[in-house]
CSV table of C-alpha atoms and ligand atoms in Angstrom, one decimal:
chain,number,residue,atom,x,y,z
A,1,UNK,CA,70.6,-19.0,-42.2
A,2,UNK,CA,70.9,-15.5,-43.4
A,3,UNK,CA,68.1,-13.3,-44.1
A,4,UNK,CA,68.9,-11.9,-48.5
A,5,UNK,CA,68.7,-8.0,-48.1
A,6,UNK,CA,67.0,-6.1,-51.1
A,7,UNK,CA,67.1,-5.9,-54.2
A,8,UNK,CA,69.9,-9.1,-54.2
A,9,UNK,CA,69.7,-12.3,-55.8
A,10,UNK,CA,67.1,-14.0,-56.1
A,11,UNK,CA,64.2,-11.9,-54.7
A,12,UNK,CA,63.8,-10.6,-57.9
A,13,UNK,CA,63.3,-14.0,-59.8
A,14,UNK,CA,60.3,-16.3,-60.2
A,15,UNK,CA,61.1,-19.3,-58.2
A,16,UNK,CA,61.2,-22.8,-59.2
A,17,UNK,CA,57.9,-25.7,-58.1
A,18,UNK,CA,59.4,-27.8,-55.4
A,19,UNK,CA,59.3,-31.2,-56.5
A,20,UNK,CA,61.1,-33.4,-54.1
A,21,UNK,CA,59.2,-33.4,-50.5
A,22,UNK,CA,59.8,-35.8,-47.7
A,23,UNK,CA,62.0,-35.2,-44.4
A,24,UNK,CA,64.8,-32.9,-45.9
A,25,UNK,CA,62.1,-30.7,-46.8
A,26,UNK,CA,60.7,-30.6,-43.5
A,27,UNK,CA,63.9,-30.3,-41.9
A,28,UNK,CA,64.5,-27.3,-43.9
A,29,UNK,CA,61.3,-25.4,-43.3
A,30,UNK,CA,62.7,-25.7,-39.3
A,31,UNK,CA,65.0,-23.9,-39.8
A,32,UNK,CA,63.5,-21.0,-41.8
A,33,UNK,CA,61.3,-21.3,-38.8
A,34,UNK,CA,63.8,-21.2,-36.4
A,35,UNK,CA,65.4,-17.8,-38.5
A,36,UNK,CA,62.0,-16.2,-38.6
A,37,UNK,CA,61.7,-16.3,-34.6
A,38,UNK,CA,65.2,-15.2,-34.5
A,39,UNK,CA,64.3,-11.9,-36.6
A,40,UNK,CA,61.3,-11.5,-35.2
A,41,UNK,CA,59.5,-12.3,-38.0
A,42,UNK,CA,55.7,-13.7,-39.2
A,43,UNK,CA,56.8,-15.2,-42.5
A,44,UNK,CA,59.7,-16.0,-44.4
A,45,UNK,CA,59.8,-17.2,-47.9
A,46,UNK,CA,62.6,-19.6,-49.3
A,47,UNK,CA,64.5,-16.5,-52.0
A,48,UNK,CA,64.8,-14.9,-48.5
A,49,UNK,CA,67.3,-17.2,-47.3
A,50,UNK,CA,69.1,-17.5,-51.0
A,51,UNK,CA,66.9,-20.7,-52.1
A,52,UNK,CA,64.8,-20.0,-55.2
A,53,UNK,CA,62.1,-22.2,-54.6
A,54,UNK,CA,58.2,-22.3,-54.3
A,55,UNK,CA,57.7,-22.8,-50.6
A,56,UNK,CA,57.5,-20.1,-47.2
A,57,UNK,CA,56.9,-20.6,-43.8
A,58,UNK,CA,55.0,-18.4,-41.6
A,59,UNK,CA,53.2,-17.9,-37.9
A,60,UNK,CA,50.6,-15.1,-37.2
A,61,UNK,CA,50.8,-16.1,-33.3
A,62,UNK,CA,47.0,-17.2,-32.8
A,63,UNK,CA,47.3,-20.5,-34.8
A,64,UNK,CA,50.5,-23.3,-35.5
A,65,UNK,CA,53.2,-22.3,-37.6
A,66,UNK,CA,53.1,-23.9,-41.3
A,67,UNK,CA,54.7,-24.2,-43.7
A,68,UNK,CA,53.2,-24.4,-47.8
A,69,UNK,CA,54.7,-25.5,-50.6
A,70,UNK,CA,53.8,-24.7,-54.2
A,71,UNK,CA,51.6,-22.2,-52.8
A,72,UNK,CA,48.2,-21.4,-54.8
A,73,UNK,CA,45.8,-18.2,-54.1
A,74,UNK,CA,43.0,-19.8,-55.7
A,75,UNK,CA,40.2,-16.5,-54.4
A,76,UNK,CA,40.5,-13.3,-52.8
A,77,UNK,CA,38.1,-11.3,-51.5
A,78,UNK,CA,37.1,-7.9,-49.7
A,79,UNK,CA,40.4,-5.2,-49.0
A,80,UNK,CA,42.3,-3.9,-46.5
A,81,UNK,CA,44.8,-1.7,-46.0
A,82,UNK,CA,47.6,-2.3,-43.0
A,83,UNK,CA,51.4,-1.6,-42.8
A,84,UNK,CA,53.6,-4.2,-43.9
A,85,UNK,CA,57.1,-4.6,-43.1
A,86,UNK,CA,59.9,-7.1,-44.6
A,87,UNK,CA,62.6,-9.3,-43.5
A,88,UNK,CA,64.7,-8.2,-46.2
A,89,UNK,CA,63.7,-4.4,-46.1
A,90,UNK,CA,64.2,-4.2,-42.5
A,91,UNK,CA,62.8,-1.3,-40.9
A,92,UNK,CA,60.7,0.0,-43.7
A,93,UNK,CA,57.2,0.3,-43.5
A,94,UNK,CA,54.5,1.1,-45.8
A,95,UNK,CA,50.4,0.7,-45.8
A,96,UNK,CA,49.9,-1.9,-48.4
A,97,UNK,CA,46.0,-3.5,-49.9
A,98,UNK,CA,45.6,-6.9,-49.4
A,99,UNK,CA,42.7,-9.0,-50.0
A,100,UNK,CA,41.2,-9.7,-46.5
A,101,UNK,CA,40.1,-13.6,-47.4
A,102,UNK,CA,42.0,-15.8,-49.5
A,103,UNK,CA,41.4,-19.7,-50.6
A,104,UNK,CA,45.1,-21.5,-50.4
A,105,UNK,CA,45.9,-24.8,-52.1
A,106,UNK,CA,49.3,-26.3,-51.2
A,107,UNK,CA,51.2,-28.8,-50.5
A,108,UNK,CA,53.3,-29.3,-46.8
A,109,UNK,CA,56.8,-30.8,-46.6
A,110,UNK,CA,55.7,-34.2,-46.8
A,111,UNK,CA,53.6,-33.5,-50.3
A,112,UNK,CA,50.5,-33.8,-48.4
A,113,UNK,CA,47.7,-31.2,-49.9
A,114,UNK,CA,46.6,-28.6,-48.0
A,115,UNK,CA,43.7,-26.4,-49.3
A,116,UNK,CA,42.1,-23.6,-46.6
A,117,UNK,CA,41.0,-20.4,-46.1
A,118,UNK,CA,42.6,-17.5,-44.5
A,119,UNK,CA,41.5,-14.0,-43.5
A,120,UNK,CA,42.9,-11.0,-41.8
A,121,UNK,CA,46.9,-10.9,-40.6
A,122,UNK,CA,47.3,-14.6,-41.9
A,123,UNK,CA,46.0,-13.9,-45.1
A,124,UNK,CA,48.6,-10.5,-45.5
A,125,UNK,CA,51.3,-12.5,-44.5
A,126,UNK,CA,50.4,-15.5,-46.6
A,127,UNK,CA,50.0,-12.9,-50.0
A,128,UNK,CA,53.5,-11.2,-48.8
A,129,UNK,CA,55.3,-14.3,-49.0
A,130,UNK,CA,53.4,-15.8,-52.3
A,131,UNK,CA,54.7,-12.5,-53.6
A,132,UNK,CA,58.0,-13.3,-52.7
A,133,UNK,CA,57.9,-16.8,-54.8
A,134,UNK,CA,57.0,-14.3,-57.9
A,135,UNK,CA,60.0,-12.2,-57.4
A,136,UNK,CA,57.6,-9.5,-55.6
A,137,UNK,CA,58.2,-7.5,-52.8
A,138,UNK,CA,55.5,-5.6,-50.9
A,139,UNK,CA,57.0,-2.4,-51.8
A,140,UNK,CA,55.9,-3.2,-56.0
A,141,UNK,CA,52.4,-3.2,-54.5
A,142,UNK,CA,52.6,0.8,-53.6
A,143,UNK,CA,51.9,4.1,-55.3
A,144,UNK,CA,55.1,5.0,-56.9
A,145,UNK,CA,55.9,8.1,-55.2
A,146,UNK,CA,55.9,5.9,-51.7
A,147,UNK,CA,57.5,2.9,-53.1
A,148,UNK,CA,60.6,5.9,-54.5
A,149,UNK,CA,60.7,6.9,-51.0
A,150,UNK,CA,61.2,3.9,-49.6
A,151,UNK,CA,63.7,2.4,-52.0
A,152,UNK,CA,65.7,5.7,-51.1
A,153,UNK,CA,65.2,5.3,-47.4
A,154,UNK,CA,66.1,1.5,-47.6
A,155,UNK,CA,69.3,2.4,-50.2
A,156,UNK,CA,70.8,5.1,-47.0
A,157,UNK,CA,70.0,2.9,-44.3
A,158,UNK,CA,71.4,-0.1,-45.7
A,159,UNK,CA,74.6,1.7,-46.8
A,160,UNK,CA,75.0,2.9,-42.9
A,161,UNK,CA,74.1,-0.5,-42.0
A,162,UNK,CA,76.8,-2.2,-44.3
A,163,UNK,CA,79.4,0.8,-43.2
A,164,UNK,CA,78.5,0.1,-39.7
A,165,UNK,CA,80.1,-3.1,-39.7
A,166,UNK,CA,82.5,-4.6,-37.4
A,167,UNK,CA,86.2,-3.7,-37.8
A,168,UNK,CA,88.7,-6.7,-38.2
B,201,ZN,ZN1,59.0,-10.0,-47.1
C-alpha cells in the first residue's frame, strides 16, 4: 500500500462509518499493519493509504497491535505535551498537547465492540489517528506560527523528495 503524502486527497475529508465488517475487513487492517512496520510507523489511519473510511490501526510496542473501527473518544483527561511525527508528513516534527487518558468505544474488524481506556503514547497515537478520520492532521493542533513553519519545511522537502526521483 502507499502511504498518501500531505495535503492530498482524502486527508483532508471527514471519512465515511464503516459499515460492512467481517474477514475482508480484517484482512485489510493486515495489511495497513504490515505498511505501518514497513515505514516504521505506530499508527496508520485508513485516508493514509487512499481509503476514506472510519477505521486505523496502530502498535505502541508494549501491548498487541489493534485495530478500531468507528473509533469514539468518549473522555479525555489531564495533558501532555510530546513531539509527534506523521506518516504522511514524513520527517516533520512538532510538540503537540494531547490528553494523557482517553475512554475509546469501537468496534474491531469483525463488528465486535471494543470499549477501553488508554493513557500515555497509546492514547497520542490513538487521538493522532481519530484526527486523521476527521480530516485532521497533528500539524492543525499547533500554534500557527509553528504549524507555517512546518507546512513550509514539509512543501521544500517534499519538492526535493518528488525531484529526487528515479530517472527512467
Ligand atoms: Zn499521521
Amino acid at each position: 500500500m502507499n502511504i498518501v503524502l500531505y495535503p492530498d486527497d482524502p486527508l483532508q475529508h471527514v471519512a465515511a462509518p464503516v459499515e460492512r465488517f467481517g474477514p475482508q475487513l480484517e484482512k485489510l487492517a493486515a495489511t495497513m499493519l504490515e505498511t505501518m512496520y514497513e515505514h516504521e510507523g505506530v499508527g496508520l489511519a485508513a485516508p493514509q493509504v487512499g481509503i476514506a473510511k472510519r477505521f486505523l490501526v496502530c502498535h505502541d510496542l508494549e501491548s498487541d497491535p489493534v485495530c478500531l473501527v468507528n473509533p469514539e473518544i468518549l473522555e479525555m483527561d489531564g495533558a501532555e505535551v510530546a513531539d509527534e511525527g506523521c506518516l504522511s508528513i514524513p520527517r516533520i516534527y512538532a510538540p503537540v498537547q494531547r490528553a494523557e487518558r482517553i475512554h475509546v468505544r469501537a468496534k474491531d474488524p469483525l463488528g465486535n465492540n471494543l470499549d477501553f481506556e488508554a493513557r500515555g503514547f497509546l492514547a497520542r497515537i490513538i487521538q493522532h489517528e481519530t484526527d486523521h478520520l476527521d480530516g485532521r492532521v497533528f500539524l492543525d493542533r499547533v500554534d500557527i506560527l509553528t504549524r507555517q513553519s512546518k507546512l513550509a519545511e514539509w512543501e521544500a522537502l517534499r519538492l526535493s523528495l518528488e525531484s529526487a526521483a528515479p530517472l527512467g
